[in-house]
Amino acid sequence: MAVALSFYKSSLSEEIRDEGRAQGLEQGLEQGLEQGHVQRAAEDVLLVLEQRGLEVTDEVRGLITGCGDAELLRAWLVRAVVVSEAEEIFEGE
């Protein structure tokens, strides 16, 4: 059985592939920016806790750096400013 390759070489096919590449690139950039934002938010929470002189255990550090939710990290950052122990940022979760 012979397969006609003319479509795959056509300008329409090339246009479709270009659109797919552009969409993939855009999605990849958005995901990268989001991951960078989340990572930065986790670093900010840790920075506040450490600058306040609070002990940050490996467990607390792991929970913070393992969190992928930017909104939750923001809530933890707000709590990090006022808690007396690092573990208290997780209260209410």
N, CA, C and O atoms as a DFTB+ gen file, in Angstrom:
372 C
 N C O
     1  1       0.850      -1.164       0.000
     2  2       0.000       0.000       0.000
     3  2       0.899       1.232       0.000
     4  3       1.783       1.357       0.848
     5  1       0.685       2.110      -0.913
     6  2       1.474       3.336      -1.027
     7  2       0.779       4.447      -0.260
     8  3      -0.443       4.581      -0.315
     9  1       1.555       5.232       0.446
    10  2       1.016       6.352       1.212
    11  2       1.384       7.630       0.480
    12  3       2.548       7.857       0.151
    13  1       0.393       8.454       0.231
    14  2       0.651       9.727      -0.447
    15  2       1.273      10.691       0.548
    16  3       0.697      10.965       1.600
    17  1       2.422      11.193       0.220
    18  2       3.151      12.087       1.119
    19  2       2.965      13.550       0.761
    20  3       3.547      14.422       1.406
    21  1       2.174      13.829      -0.244
    22  2       2.035      15.207      -0.704
    23  2       1.499      16.131       0.387
    24  3       1.929      17.280       0.483
    25  1       0.557      15.642       1.219
    26  2       0.020      16.491       2.283
    27  2       1.106      16.885       3.271
    28  3       1.169      18.035       3.705
    29  1       1.957      15.937       3.623
    30  2       2.985      16.178       4.631
    31  2       4.035      17.160       4.155
    32  3       4.771      17.733       4.958
    33  1       4.104      17.352       2.843
    34  2       5.072      18.287       2.269
    35  2       4.422      19.609       1.894
    36  3       5.109      20.526       1.444
    37  1       3.125      19.723       2.070
    38  2       2.389      20.912       1.639
    39  2       2.599      22.081       2.597
    40  3       3.043      21.912       3.732
    41  1       2.264      23.274       2.101
    42  2       2.394      24.472       2.935
    43  2       1.389      24.444       4.088
    44  3       1.681      24.955       5.169
    45  1       0.225      23.861       3.876
    46  2      -0.766      23.748       4.954
    47  2      -0.226      22.876       6.081
    48  3      -0.361      23.212       7.258
    49  1       0.382      21.766       5.715
    50  2       0.964      20.884       6.720
    51  2       2.060      21.601       7.493
    52  3       2.145      21.478       8.714
    53  1       2.890      22.341       6.792
    54  2       3.973      23.089       7.448
    55  2       3.398      24.151       8.387
    56  3       3.927      24.369       9.477
    57  1       2.324      24.804       7.970
    58  2       1.671      25.817       8.801
    59  2       1.109      25.187      10.081
    60  3       1.241      25.755      11.165
    61  1       0.494      24.033       9.955
    62  2      -0.051      23.316      11.113
    63  2       1.071      22.936      12.073
    64  3       0.933      23.096      13.286
    65  1       2.182      22.434      11.533
    66  2       3.325      22.080      12.389
    67  2       3.889      23.312      13.081
    68  3       4.237      23.254      14.261
    69  1       3.984      24.432      12.359
    70  2       4.499      25.664      12.961
    71  2       3.606      26.141      14.107
    72  3       4.095      26.579      15.148
    73  1       2.285      26.050      13.898
    74  2       1.348      26.436      14.960
    75  2       1.523      25.542      16.185
    76  3       1.512      26.022      17.319
    77  1       1.682      24.257      15.955
    78  2       1.883      23.313      17.059
    79  2       3.168      23.611      17.811
    80  3       3.199      23.566      19.041
    81  1       4.215      23.911      17.080
    82  2       5.488      24.263      17.733
    83  2       5.343      25.529      18.565
    84  3       5.822      25.596      19.696
    85  1       4.674      26.539      17.994
    86  2       4.497      27.806      18.709
    87  2       3.678      27.608      19.981
    88  3       4.001      28.159      21.033
    89  1       2.606      26.807      19.870
    90  2       1.778      26.547      21.054
    91  2       2.565      25.783      22.107
    92  3       2.460      26.079      23.297
    93  1       3.341      24.814      21.685
    94  2       4.165      24.052      22.625
    95  2       5.190      24.928      23.313
    96  3       5.411      24.800      24.518
    97  1       5.817      25.814      22.564
    98  2       6.797      26.732      23.135
    99  2       6.141      27.667      24.145
   100  3       6.680      27.899      25.227
   101  1       4.984      28.197      23.790
   102  2       4.262      29.104      24.691
   103  2       3.876      28.399      25.985
   104  3       4.048      28.948      27.074
   105  1       3.354      27.185      25.862
   106  2       2.970      26.425      27.056
   107  2       4.183      26.110      27.914
   108  3       4.119      26.187      29.141
   109  1       5.275      25.762      27.279
   110  2       6.503      25.465      28.020
   111  2       7.012      26.683      28.767
   112  3       7.450      26.575      29.913
   113  1       6.956      27.838      28.125
   114  2       7.398      29.071      28.789
   115  2       6.503      29.411      29.977
   116  3       6.987      29.807      31.038
   117  1       5.192      29.252      29.788
   118  2       4.260      29.527      30.883
   119  2       4.515      28.599      32.063
   120  3       4.518      29.038      33.213
   121  1       4.727      27.317      31.779
   122  2       4.989      26.357      32.859
   123  2       6.300      26.687      33.552
   124  3       6.397      26.598      34.776
   125  1       7.299      27.063      32.785
   126  2       8.587      27.419      33.367
   127  2       8.494      28.639      34.253
   128  3       9.093      28.681      35.328
   129  1       7.740      29.637      33.806
   130  2       7.555      30.840      34.617
   131  2       6.813      30.524      35.905
   132  3       7.164      31.029      36.971
   133  1       5.781      29.682      35.804
   134  2       5.013      29.306      36.993
   135  2       5.884      28.542      37.977
   136  3       5.839      28.798      39.180
   137  1       6.671      27.609      37.471
   138  2       7.557      26.843      38.353
   139  2       8.581      27.759      39.011
   140  3       8.894      27.606      40.192
   141  1       9.099      28.709      38.244
   142  2      10.053      29.666      38.801
   143  2       9.418      30.530      39.874
   144  3      10.042      30.833      40.891
   145  1       8.171      30.926      39.642
   146  2       7.440      31.743      40.617
   147  2       7.216      30.962      41.914
   148  3       7.398      31.495      43.009
   149  1       6.824      29.706      41.777
   150  2       6.577      28.860      42.954
   151  2       7.885      28.633      43.716
   152  3       7.913      28.707      44.945
   153  1       8.949      28.362      42.994
   154  2      10.246      28.149      43.649
   155  2      10.684      29.403      44.392
   156  3      11.202      29.319      45.506
   157  1      10.480      30.554      43.785
   158  2      10.864      31.814      44.422
   159  2      10.010      32.060      45.672
   160  3      10.514      32.552      46.682
   161  1       8.732      31.720      45.603
   162  2       7.847      31.901      46.749
   163  2       8.299      31.020      47.913
   164  3       8.288      31.458      49.063
   165  1       8.695      29.786      47.621
   166  2       9.192      28.888      48.676
   167  2      10.469      29.457      49.294
   168  3      10.641      29.425      50.513
   169  1      11.352      29.971      48.461
   170  2      12.587      30.585      48.966
   171  2      12.283      31.783      49.852
   172  3      12.967      32.005      50.852
   173  1      11.269      32.552      49.496
   174  2      10.885      33.723      50.296
   175  2      10.383      33.315      51.676
   176  3      10.724      33.950      52.675
   177  1       9.574      32.260      51.735
   178  2       9.074      31.772      53.022
   179  2      10.250      31.364      53.901
   180  3      10.318      31.744      55.070
   181  1      11.165      30.599      53.343
   182  2      12.338      30.154      54.106
   183  2      13.195      31.337      54.543
   184  3      13.696      31.362      55.667
   185  1      13.359      32.291      53.681
   186  2      14.166      33.470      54.010
   187  2      13.584      34.227      55.197
   188  3      14.313      34.616      56.109
   189  1      12.282      34.435      55.186
   190  2      11.638      35.153      56.291
   191  2      11.818      34.388      57.603
   192  3      12.177      34.970      58.627
   193  1      11.569      33.095      57.561
   194  2      11.720      32.292      58.784
   195  2      13.160      32.360      59.304
   196  3      13.389      32.550      60.498
   197  1      14.117      32.204      58.403
   198  2      15.519      32.201      58.813
   199  2      15.964      33.572      59.301
   200  3      16.711      33.663      60.275
   201  1      15.528      34.623      58.652
   202  2      15.908      35.974      59.062
   203  2      15.299      36.356      60.404
   204  3      15.835      37.201      61.120
   205  1      14.201      35.741      60.732
   206  2      13.586      35.975      62.039
   207  2      14.249      35.130      63.114
   208  3      13.888      35.228      64.287
   209  1      15.203      34.309      62.737
   210  2      15.925      33.494      63.703
   211  2      15.191      32.243      64.138
   212  3      15.527      31.645      65.160
   213  1      14.190      31.843      63.369
   214  2      13.428      30.647      63.713
   215  2      14.124      29.415      63.151
   216  3      14.667      29.443      62.046
   217  1      14.103      28.343      63.919
   218  2      14.713      27.099      63.468
   219  2      13.853      26.475      62.370
   220  3      12.646      26.297      62.537
   221  1      14.481      26.151      61.261
   222  2      13.788      25.514      60.153
   223  2      14.334      24.099      60.026
   224  3      15.454      23.888      59.560
   225  1      13.522      23.134      60.450
   226  2      13.952      21.734      60.395
   227  2      13.950      21.248      58.940
   228  3      13.385      21.895      58.058
   229  1      14.576      20.126      58.715
   230  2      14.568      19.522      57.380
   231  2      13.146      19.198      56.951
   232  3      12.801      19.331      55.777
   233  1      12.324      18.776      57.897
   234  2      10.930      18.451      57.581
   235  2      10.172      19.691      57.103
   236  3       9.462      19.644      56.098
   237  1      10.327      20.794      57.829
   238  2       9.659      22.046      57.451
   239  2      10.189      22.515      56.095
   240  3       9.409      22.899      55.222
   241  1      11.497      22.486      55.919
   242  2      12.095      22.897      54.648
   243  2      11.545      22.041      53.500
   244  3      11.234      22.565      52.430
   245  1      11.427      20.745      53.717
   246  2      10.903      19.856      52.689
   247  2       9.458      20.147      52.333
   248  3       9.085      20.109      51.160
   249  1       8.646      20.438      53.330
   250  2       7.240      20.771      53.072
   251  2       7.122      22.054      52.267
   252  3       6.297      22.158      51.360
   253  1       7.949      23.022      52.607
   254  2       7.902      24.312      51.913
   255  2       8.401      24.172      50.477
   256  3       7.732      24.609      49.541
   257  1       9.561      23.570      50.303
   258  2      10.118      23.460      48.953
   259  2       9.360      22.463      48.095
   260  3       9.434      22.524      46.868
   261  1       8.633      21.550      48.716
   262  2       7.857      20.575      47.967
   263  2       6.472      21.059      47.581
   264  3       5.754      20.381      46.846
   265  1       6.097      22.225      48.071
   266  2       4.771      22.763      47.773
   267  2       4.764      23.364      46.369
   268  3       5.656      24.135      46.014
   269  1       3.771      23.015      45.586
   270  2       3.656      23.545      44.232
   271  2       2.521      24.536      44.074
   272  3       2.170      24.906      42.953
   273  1       1.945      24.968      45.180
   274  2       0.782      25.856      45.161
   275  2       1.217      27.265      45.552
   276  3       1.528      27.520      46.715
   277  1       1.239      28.170      44.594
   278  2       1.705      29.535      44.840
   279  2       0.838      30.262      45.871
   280  3       1.352      31.033      46.681
   281  1      -0.459      30.019      45.841
   282  2      -1.358      30.690      46.795
   283  2      -1.101      30.212      48.222
   284  3      -1.108      31.007      49.161
   285  1      -0.876      28.922      48.376
   286  2      -0.583      28.377      49.700
   287  2       0.751      28.916      50.208
   288  3       0.874      29.260      51.384
   289  1       1.736      28.990      49.343
   290  2       3.030      29.543      49.743
   291  2       2.893      31.006      50.164
   292  3       3.564      31.454      51.093
   293  1       2.036      31.736      49.487
   294  2       1.805      33.143      49.865
   295  2       1.184      33.215      51.264
   296  3       1.553      34.073      52.065
   297  1       0.248      32.318      51.551
   298  2      -0.361      32.294      52.886
   299  2       0.693      31.958      53.928
   300  3       0.716      32.555      55.005
   301  1       1.573      31.000      53.614
   302  2       2.645      30.649      54.545
   303  2       3.605      31.817      54.741
   304  3       4.114      32.023      55.843
   305  1       3.855      32.578      53.687
   306  2       4.746      33.740      53.795
   307  2       4.162      34.769      54.757
   308  3       4.877      35.329      55.588
   309  1       2.880      35.011      54.641
   310  2       2.215      35.962      55.540
   311  2       2.323      35.475      56.985
   312  3       2.598      36.265      57.889
   313  1       2.110      34.189      57.201
   314  2       2.212      33.625      58.552
   315  2       3.648      33.640      59.055
   316  3       3.883      33.814      60.251
   317  1       4.603      33.461      58.162
   318  2       6.014      33.411      58.558
   319  2       6.455      34.704      59.221
   320  3       7.419      34.709      59.986
   321  1       5.776      35.777      58.945
   322  2       6.130      37.074      59.519
   323  2       5.769      37.150      60.999
   324  3       6.383      37.917      61.742
   325  1       4.789      36.372      61.439
   326  2       4.278      36.539      62.800
   327  2       4.393      35.315      63.707
   328  3       4.223      35.442      64.920
   329  1       4.675      34.138      63.158
   330  2       4.703      32.932      63.991
   331  2       5.894      32.939      64.942
   332  3       6.896      33.613      64.703
   333  1       5.764      32.175      66.024
   334  2       6.875      32.076      66.966
   335  2       7.730      30.834      66.715
   336  3       8.864      30.752      67.187
   337  1       7.184      29.864      65.968
   338  2       7.927      28.671      65.546
   339  2       7.581      28.390      64.097
   340  3       6.442      28.590      63.674
   341  1       8.557      27.928      63.339
   342  2       8.371      27.710      61.906
   343  2       7.194      26.782      61.601
   344  3       6.475      26.996      60.624
   345  1       6.996      25.764      62.421
   346  2       5.941      24.786      62.171
   347  2       4.548      25.411      62.193
   348  3       3.608      24.856      61.624
   349  1       4.415      26.547      62.838
   350  2       3.112      27.211      62.954
   351  2       2.584      27.738      61.636
   352  3       1.392      28.028      61.530
   353  1       3.436      27.871      60.622
   354  2       2.918      28.369      59.335
   355  2       1.931      27.397      58.711
   356  3       1.122      27.789      57.870
   357  1       1.989      26.123      59.117
   358  2       1.136      25.092      58.539
   359  2      -0.197      24.957      59.269
   360  3      -1.071      24.221      58.809
   361  1      -0.371      25.638      60.380
   362  2      -1.612      25.519      61.136
   363  2      -2.793      25.999      60.313
   364  3      -2.726      27.019      59.628
   365  1      -3.865      25.245      60.398
   366  2      -5.068      25.608      59.651
   367  2      -5.118      24.980      58.275
   368  3      -6.064      25.220      57.525
   369  1      -4.135      24.192      57.930
   370  2      -4.111      23.545      56.603
   371  2      -4.742      22.187      56.694
   372  3      -4.824      21.476      55.693
